[in-house]
C-alpha positions as a Python dict, from the first residue, in 0.01 Angstrom:
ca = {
    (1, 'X'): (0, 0, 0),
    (2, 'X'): (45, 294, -267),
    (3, 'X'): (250, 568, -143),
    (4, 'X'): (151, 938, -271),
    (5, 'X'): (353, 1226, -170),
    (6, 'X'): (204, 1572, -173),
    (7, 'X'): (494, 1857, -299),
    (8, 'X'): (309, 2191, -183),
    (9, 'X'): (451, 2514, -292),
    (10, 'X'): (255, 2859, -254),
    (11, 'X'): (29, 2824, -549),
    (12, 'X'): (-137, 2630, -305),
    (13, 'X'): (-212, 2868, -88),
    (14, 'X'): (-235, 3155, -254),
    (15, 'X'): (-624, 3135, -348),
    (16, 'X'): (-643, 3210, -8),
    (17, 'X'): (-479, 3556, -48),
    (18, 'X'): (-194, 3446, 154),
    (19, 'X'): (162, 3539, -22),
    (20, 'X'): (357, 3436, -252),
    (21, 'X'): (739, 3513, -301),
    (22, 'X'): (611, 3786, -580),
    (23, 'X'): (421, 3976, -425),
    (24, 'X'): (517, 3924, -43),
    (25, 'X'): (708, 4327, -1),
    (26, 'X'): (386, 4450, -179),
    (27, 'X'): (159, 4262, 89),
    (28, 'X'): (378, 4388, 368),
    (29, 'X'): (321, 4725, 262),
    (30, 'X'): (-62, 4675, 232),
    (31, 'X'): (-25, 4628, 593),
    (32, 'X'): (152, 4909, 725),
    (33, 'X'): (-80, 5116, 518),
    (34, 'X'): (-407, 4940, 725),
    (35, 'X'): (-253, 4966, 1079),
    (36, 'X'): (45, 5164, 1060),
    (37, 'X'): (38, 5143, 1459),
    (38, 'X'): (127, 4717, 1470),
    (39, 'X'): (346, 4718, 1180),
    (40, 'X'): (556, 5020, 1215),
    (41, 'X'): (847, 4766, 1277),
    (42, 'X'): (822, 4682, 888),
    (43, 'X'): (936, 5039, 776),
    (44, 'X'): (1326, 4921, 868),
    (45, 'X'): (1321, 4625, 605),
    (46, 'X'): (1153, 4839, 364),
    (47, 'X'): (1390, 5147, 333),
    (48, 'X'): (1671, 4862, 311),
    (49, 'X'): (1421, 4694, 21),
    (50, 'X'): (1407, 5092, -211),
    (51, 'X'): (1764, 5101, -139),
    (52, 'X'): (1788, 4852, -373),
    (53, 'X'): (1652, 5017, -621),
    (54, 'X'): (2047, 5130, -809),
    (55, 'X'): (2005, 4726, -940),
    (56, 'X'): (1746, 4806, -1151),
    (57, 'X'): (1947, 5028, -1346),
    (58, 'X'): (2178, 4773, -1469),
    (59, 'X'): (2018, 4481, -1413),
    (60, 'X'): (1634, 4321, -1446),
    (61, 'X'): (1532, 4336, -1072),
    (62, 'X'): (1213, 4254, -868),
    (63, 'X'): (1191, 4435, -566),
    (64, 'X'): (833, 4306, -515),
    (65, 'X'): (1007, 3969, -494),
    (66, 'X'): (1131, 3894, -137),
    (67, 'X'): (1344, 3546, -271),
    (68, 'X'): (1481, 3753, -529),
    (69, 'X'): (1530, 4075, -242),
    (70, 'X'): (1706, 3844, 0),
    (71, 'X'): (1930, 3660, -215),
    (72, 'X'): (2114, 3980, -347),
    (73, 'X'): (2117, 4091, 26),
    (74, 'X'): (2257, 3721, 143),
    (75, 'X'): (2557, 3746, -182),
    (76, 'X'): (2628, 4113, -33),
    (77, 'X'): (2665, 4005, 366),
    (78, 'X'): (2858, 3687, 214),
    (79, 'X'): (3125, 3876, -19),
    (80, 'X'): (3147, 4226, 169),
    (81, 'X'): (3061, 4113, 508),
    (82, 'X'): (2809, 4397, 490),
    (83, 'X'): (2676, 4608, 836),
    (84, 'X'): (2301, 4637, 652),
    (85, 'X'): (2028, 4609, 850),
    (86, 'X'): (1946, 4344, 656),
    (87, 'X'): (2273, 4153, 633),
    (88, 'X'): (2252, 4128, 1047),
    (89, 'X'): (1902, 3998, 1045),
    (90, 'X'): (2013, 3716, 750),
    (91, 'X'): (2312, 3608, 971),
    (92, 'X'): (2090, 3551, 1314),
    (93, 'X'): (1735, 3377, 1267),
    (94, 'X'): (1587, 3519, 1564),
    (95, 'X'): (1619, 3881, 1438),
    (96, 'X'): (1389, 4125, 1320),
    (97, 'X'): (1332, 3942, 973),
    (98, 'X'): (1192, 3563, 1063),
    (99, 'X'): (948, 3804, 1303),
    (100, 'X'): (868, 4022, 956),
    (101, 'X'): (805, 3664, 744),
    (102, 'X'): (593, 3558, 1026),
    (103, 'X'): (392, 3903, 1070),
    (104, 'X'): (275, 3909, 700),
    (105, 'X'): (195, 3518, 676),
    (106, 'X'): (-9, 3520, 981),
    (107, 'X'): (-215, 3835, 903),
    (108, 'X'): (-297, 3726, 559),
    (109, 'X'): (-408, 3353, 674),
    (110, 'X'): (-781, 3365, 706),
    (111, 'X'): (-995, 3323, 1022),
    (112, 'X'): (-1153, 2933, 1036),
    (113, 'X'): (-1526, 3020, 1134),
    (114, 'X'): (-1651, 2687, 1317),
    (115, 'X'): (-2015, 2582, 1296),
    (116, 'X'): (-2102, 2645, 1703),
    (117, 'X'): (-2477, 2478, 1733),
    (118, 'X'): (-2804, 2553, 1642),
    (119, 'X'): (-2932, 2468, 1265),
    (120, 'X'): (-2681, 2454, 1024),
    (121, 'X'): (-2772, 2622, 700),
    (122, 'X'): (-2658, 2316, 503),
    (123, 'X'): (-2478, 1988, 547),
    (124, 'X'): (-2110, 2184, 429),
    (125, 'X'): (-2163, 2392, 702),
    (126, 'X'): (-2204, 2110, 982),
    (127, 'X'): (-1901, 1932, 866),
    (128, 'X'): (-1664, 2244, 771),
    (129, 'X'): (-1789, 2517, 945),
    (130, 'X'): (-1883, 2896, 773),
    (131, 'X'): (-1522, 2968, 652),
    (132, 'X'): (-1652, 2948, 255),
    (133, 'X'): (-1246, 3029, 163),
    (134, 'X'): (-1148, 2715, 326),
    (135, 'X'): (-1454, 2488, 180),
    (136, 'X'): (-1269, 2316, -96),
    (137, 'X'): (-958, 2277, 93),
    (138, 'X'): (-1192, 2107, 351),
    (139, 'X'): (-1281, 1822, 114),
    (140, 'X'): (-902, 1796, -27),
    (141, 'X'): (-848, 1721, 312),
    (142, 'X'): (-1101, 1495, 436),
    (143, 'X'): (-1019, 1289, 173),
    (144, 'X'): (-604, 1332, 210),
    (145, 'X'): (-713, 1202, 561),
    (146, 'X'): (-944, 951, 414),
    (147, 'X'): (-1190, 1019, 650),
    (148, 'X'): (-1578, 952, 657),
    (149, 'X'): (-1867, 1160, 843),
    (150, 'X'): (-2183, 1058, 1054),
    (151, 'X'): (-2421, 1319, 1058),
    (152, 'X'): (-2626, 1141, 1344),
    (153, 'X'): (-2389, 998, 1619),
    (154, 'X'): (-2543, 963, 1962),
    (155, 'X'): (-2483, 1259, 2191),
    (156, 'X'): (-2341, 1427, 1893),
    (157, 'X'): (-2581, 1734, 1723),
    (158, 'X'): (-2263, 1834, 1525),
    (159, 'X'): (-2177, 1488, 1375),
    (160, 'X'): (-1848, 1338, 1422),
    (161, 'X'): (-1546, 1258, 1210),
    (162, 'X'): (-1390, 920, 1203),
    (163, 'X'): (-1116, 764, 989),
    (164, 'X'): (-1168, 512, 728),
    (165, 'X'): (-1016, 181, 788),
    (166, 'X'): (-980, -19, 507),
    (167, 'X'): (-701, 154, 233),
    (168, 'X'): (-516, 110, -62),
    (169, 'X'): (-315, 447, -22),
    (170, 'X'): (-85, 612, 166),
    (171, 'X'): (-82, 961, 114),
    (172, 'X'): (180, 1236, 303),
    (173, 'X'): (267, 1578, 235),
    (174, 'X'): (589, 1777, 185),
    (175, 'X'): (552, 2149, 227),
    (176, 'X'): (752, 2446, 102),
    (177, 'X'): (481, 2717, 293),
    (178, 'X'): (514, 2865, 620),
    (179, 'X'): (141, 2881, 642),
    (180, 'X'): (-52, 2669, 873),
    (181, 'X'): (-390, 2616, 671),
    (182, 'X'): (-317, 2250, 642),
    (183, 'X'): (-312, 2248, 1059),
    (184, 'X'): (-586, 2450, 1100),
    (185, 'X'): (-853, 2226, 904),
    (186, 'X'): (-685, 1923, 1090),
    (187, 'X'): (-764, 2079, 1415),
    (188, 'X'): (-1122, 2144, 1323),
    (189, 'X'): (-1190, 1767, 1207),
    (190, 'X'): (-981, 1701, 1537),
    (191, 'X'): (-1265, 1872, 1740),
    (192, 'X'): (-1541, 1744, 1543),
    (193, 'X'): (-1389, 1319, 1649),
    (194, 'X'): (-1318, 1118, 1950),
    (195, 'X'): (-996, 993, 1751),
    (196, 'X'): (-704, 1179, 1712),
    (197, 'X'): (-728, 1350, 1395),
    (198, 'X'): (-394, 1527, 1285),
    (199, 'X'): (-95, 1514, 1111),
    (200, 'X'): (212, 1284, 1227),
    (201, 'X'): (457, 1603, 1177),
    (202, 'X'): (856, 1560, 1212),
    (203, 'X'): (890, 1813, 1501),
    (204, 'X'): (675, 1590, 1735),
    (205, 'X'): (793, 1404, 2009),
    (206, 'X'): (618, 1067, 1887),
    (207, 'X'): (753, 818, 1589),
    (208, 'X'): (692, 911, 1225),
    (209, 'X'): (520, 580, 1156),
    (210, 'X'): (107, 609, 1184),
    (211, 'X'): (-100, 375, 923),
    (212, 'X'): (-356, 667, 944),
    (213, 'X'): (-209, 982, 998),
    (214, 'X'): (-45, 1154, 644),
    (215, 'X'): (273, 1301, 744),
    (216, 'X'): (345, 1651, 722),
    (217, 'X'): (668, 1768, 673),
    (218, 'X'): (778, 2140, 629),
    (219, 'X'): (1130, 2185, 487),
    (220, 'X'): (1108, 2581, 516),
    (221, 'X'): (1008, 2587, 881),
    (222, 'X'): (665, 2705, 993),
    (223, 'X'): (467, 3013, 1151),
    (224, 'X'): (362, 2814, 1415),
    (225, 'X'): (733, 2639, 1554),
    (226, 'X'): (1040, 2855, 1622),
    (227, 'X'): (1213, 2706, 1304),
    (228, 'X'): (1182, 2963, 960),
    (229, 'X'): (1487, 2938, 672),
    (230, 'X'): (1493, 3253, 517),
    (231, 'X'): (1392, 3266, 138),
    (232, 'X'): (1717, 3294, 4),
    (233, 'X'): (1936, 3097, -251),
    (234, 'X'): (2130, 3069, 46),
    (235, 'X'): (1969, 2771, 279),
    (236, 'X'): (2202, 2714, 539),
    (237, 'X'): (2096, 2407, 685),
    (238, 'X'): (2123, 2406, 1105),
    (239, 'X'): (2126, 2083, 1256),
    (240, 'X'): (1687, 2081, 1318),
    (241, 'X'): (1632, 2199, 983),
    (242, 'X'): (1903, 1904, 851),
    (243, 'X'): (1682, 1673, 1019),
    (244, 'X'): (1351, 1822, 861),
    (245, 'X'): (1478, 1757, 520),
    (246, 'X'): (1629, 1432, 600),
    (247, 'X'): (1292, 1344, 671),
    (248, 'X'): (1165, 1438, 363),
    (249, 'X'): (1420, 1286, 132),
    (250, 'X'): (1319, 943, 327),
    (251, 'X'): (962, 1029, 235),
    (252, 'X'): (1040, 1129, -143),
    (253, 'X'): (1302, 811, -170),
    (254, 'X'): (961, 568, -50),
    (255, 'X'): (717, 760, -307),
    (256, 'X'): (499, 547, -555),
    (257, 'X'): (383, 898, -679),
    (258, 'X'): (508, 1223, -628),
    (259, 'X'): (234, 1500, -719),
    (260, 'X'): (346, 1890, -732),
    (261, 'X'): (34, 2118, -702),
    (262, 'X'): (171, 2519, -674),
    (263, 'X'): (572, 2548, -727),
    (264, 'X'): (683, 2722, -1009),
    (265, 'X'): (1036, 2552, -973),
    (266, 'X'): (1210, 2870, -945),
    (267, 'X'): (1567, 2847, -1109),
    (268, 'X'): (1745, 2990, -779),
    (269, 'X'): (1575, 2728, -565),
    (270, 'X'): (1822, 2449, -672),
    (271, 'X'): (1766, 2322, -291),
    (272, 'X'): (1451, 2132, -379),
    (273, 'X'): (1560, 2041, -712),
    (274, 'X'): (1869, 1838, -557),
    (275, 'X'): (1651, 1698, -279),
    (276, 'X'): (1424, 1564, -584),
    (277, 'X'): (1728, 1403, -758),
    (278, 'X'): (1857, 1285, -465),
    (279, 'X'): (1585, 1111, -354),
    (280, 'X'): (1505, 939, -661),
    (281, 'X'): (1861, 744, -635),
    (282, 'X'): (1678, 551, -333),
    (283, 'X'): (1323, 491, -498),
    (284, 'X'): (1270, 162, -596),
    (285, 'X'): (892, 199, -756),
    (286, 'X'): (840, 607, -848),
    (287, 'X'): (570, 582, -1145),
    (288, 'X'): (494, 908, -1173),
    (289, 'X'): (508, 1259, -1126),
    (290, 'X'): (199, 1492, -1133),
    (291, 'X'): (267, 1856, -1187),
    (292, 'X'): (22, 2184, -1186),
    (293, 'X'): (125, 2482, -1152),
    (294, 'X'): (-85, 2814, -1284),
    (295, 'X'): (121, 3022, -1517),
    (296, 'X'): (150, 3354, -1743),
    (297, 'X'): (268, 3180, -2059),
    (298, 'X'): (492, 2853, -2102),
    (299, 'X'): (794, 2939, -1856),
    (300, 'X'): (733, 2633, -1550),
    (301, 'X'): (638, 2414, -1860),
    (302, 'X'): (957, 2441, -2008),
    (303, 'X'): (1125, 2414, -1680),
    (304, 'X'): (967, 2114, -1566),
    (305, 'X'): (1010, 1961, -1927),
    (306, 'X'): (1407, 2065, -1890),
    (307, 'X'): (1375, 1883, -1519),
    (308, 'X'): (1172, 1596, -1576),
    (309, 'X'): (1169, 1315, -1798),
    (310, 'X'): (858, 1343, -2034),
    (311, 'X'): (746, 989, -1994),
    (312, 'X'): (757, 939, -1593),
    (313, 'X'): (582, 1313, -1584),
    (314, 'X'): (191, 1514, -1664),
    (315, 'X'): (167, 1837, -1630),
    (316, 'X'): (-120, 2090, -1614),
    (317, 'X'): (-120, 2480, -1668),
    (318, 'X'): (-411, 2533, -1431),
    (319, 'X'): (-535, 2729, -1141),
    (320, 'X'): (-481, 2438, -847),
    (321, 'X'): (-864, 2522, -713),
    (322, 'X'): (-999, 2356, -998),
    (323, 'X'): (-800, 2013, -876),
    (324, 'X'): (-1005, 2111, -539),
    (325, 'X'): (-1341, 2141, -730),
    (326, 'X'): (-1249, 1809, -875),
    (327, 'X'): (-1248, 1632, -525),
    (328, 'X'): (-1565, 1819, -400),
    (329, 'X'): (-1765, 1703, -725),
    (330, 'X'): (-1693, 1354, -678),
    (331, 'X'): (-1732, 1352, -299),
    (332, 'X'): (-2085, 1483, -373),
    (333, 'X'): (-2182, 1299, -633),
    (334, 'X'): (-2061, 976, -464),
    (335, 'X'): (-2215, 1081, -103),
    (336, 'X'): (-2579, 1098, -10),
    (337, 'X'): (-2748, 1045, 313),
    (338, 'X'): (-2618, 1064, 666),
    (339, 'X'): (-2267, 910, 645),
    (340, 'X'): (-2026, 1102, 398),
    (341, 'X'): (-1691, 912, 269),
    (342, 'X'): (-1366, 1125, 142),
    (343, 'X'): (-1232, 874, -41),
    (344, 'X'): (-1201, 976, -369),
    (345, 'X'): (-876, 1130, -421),
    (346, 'X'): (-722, 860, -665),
    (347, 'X'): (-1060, 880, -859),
    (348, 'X'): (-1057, 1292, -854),
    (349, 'X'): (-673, 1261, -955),
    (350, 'X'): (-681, 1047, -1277),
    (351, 'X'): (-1015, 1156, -1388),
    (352, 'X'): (-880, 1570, -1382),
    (353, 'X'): (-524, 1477, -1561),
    (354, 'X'): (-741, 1259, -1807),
    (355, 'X'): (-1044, 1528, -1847),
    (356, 'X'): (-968, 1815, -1687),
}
């Protein structure tokens, strides 16, 4: 069986208005400005964020940019021992920072809107509910999941969700977001099956072999478990998050194909540019390595040509949601009548890096 391994960074989320590292301080502000009353608790970081400000008179500094914010905090608090507000919050996770990261990620993630009886206005809308923002990211999944759905089950006026049996692929998923969209469109095909539809995630208590369930594994922690790393050049690895990452380079090391849909491949985030390397030493059968990332001019190109070799490597400077529309159009023009089957990704894959 072909392995495929997943490599999301916040390009992928980001259609869905949830932050990036650019424009994260600018968000957070957005949000003290709509209910000052629930996020008065951000004002703290940001006076420590303007005070910041003396950098940009010798040096080319974006404040908007909390990885870039952080990391000059985390080099102060390491060299100085520094008594900033910030400085104590980078040196103890459960401080007032990991509660600001979580704050702004959760209130940008949008609501999942179920469909809850009665007549559906169309057949998207009985399988993946009225949330149009999540509707291509539905059918990315269902077919990540390799799933199939009956529109007529007995005792069923919603349909139901099942997995599909027979496979030629393997596919997982390594994540750099703290988001939890992936988990929430899991849960809905979860509620919508009699089997257990989820992901086999490394911070459950059961084994990380499934021959259904894609693993999900979230090197930067997640909104939803008490485990964040900070966005700093910085990543001080604690024993949980050690284990996390271990679980991923194991992943990586067992890939057929890796395929990198939203990471920029910032150059202070040499953390998941060793953890590539690395794992590479233990592959025995990588073939490729898919790349698209959305950019203002050639920048990730030229990093990614710098990082990869040309010949094991395709990249594409496009917005990731047309990679979505590219599953949806072949799920519906392969589908018709009662059953729906998701699995098309291999198709969707080869015929956007060949077409577009």
């Amino acid at each position: 069986m072909q392995k495929v391994v997943y490599v999301l960074g916040a390009g992928f989320s980001a259609p869905l208005n949830i932050p990036v590292m650019g424009n994260f301080i600018q968000k957070s502000k957005d949000m003290i400005d709509a209910e000052p009353e629930n996020y008065s608790h951000f004002l703290e970081i940001i006076d420590e964020v303007d005070k910041l400000s003396k950098a940009k008179n010798y040096y080319h500094t974006d404040l908007f940019n909390i990885e870039e914010v952080l990391s000059i905090l985390e080099m102060a608090k390491i060299i100085e021992n520094q008594s900033s507000l910030f400085a104590n919050m980078l040196g103890d996770p459960t401080l007032q920072l990991l509660k600001y990261l979580e704050d702004v990620i959760k209130y940008y993630t949008p609501t999942f809107l179920p469909y809850k009886g009665g007549l559906p206005s169309n057949y998207h809308e009985l399988m993946f509910g009225k949330s149009n923002s999540y509707k291509y990211y539905c059918y990315f999944m269902a077919a990540l999941f390799q799933l199939k759905f009956n529109r007529h089950v007995d005792g069923k006026r919603d349909g139901e969700f099942t997995y599909i049996q027979n496979r030629e692929y393997e596919y997982s998923i390594v994540s750099l977001n703290y988001d939890c969209v992936l988990e929430i469109i899991a849960t809905h095909f979860d509620k919508h099956s009699d089997e257990e539809i989820s992901f086999l995630r490394n911070d459950s208590p059961n084994s990380m072999y499934n021959s259904l369930k894609p693993q999900l594994i979230k090197i930067h922690g997640s909104v939803d478990t008490e485990i964040l790393v900070p966005p700093t050049w910085n990543k001080q690895l604690e024993e949980r998050i050690r284990r996390i990452w271990s679980d991923a380079y194991q992943l990586l090391s067992n890939a057929n194909e890796i395929r990198i849909i939203g990471y920029s491949l910032p150059e202070s985030d040499a953390y998941v540019k060793y953890l590539l390397k690395a794992a590479s030493i233990e592959t025995r059968n990588l073939k490729t390595i898919d790349v698209i990332c959305m950019e203002n001019g050639d920048t990730v190109q030229a990093r990614y040509e710098r990082f990869i070799e040309p010949e094991k490597s395709n990249y594409k400077n496009i917005n990731m949601t047309m990679y979505l529309n590219k599953v949806y159009d072949l799920i519906i023009q392969k589908n018709r009548g009662d059953i729906m089957e998701f699995n098309v990704l291999e198709e969707a894959h080869s015929q956007f890096f060949r077409f577009g």
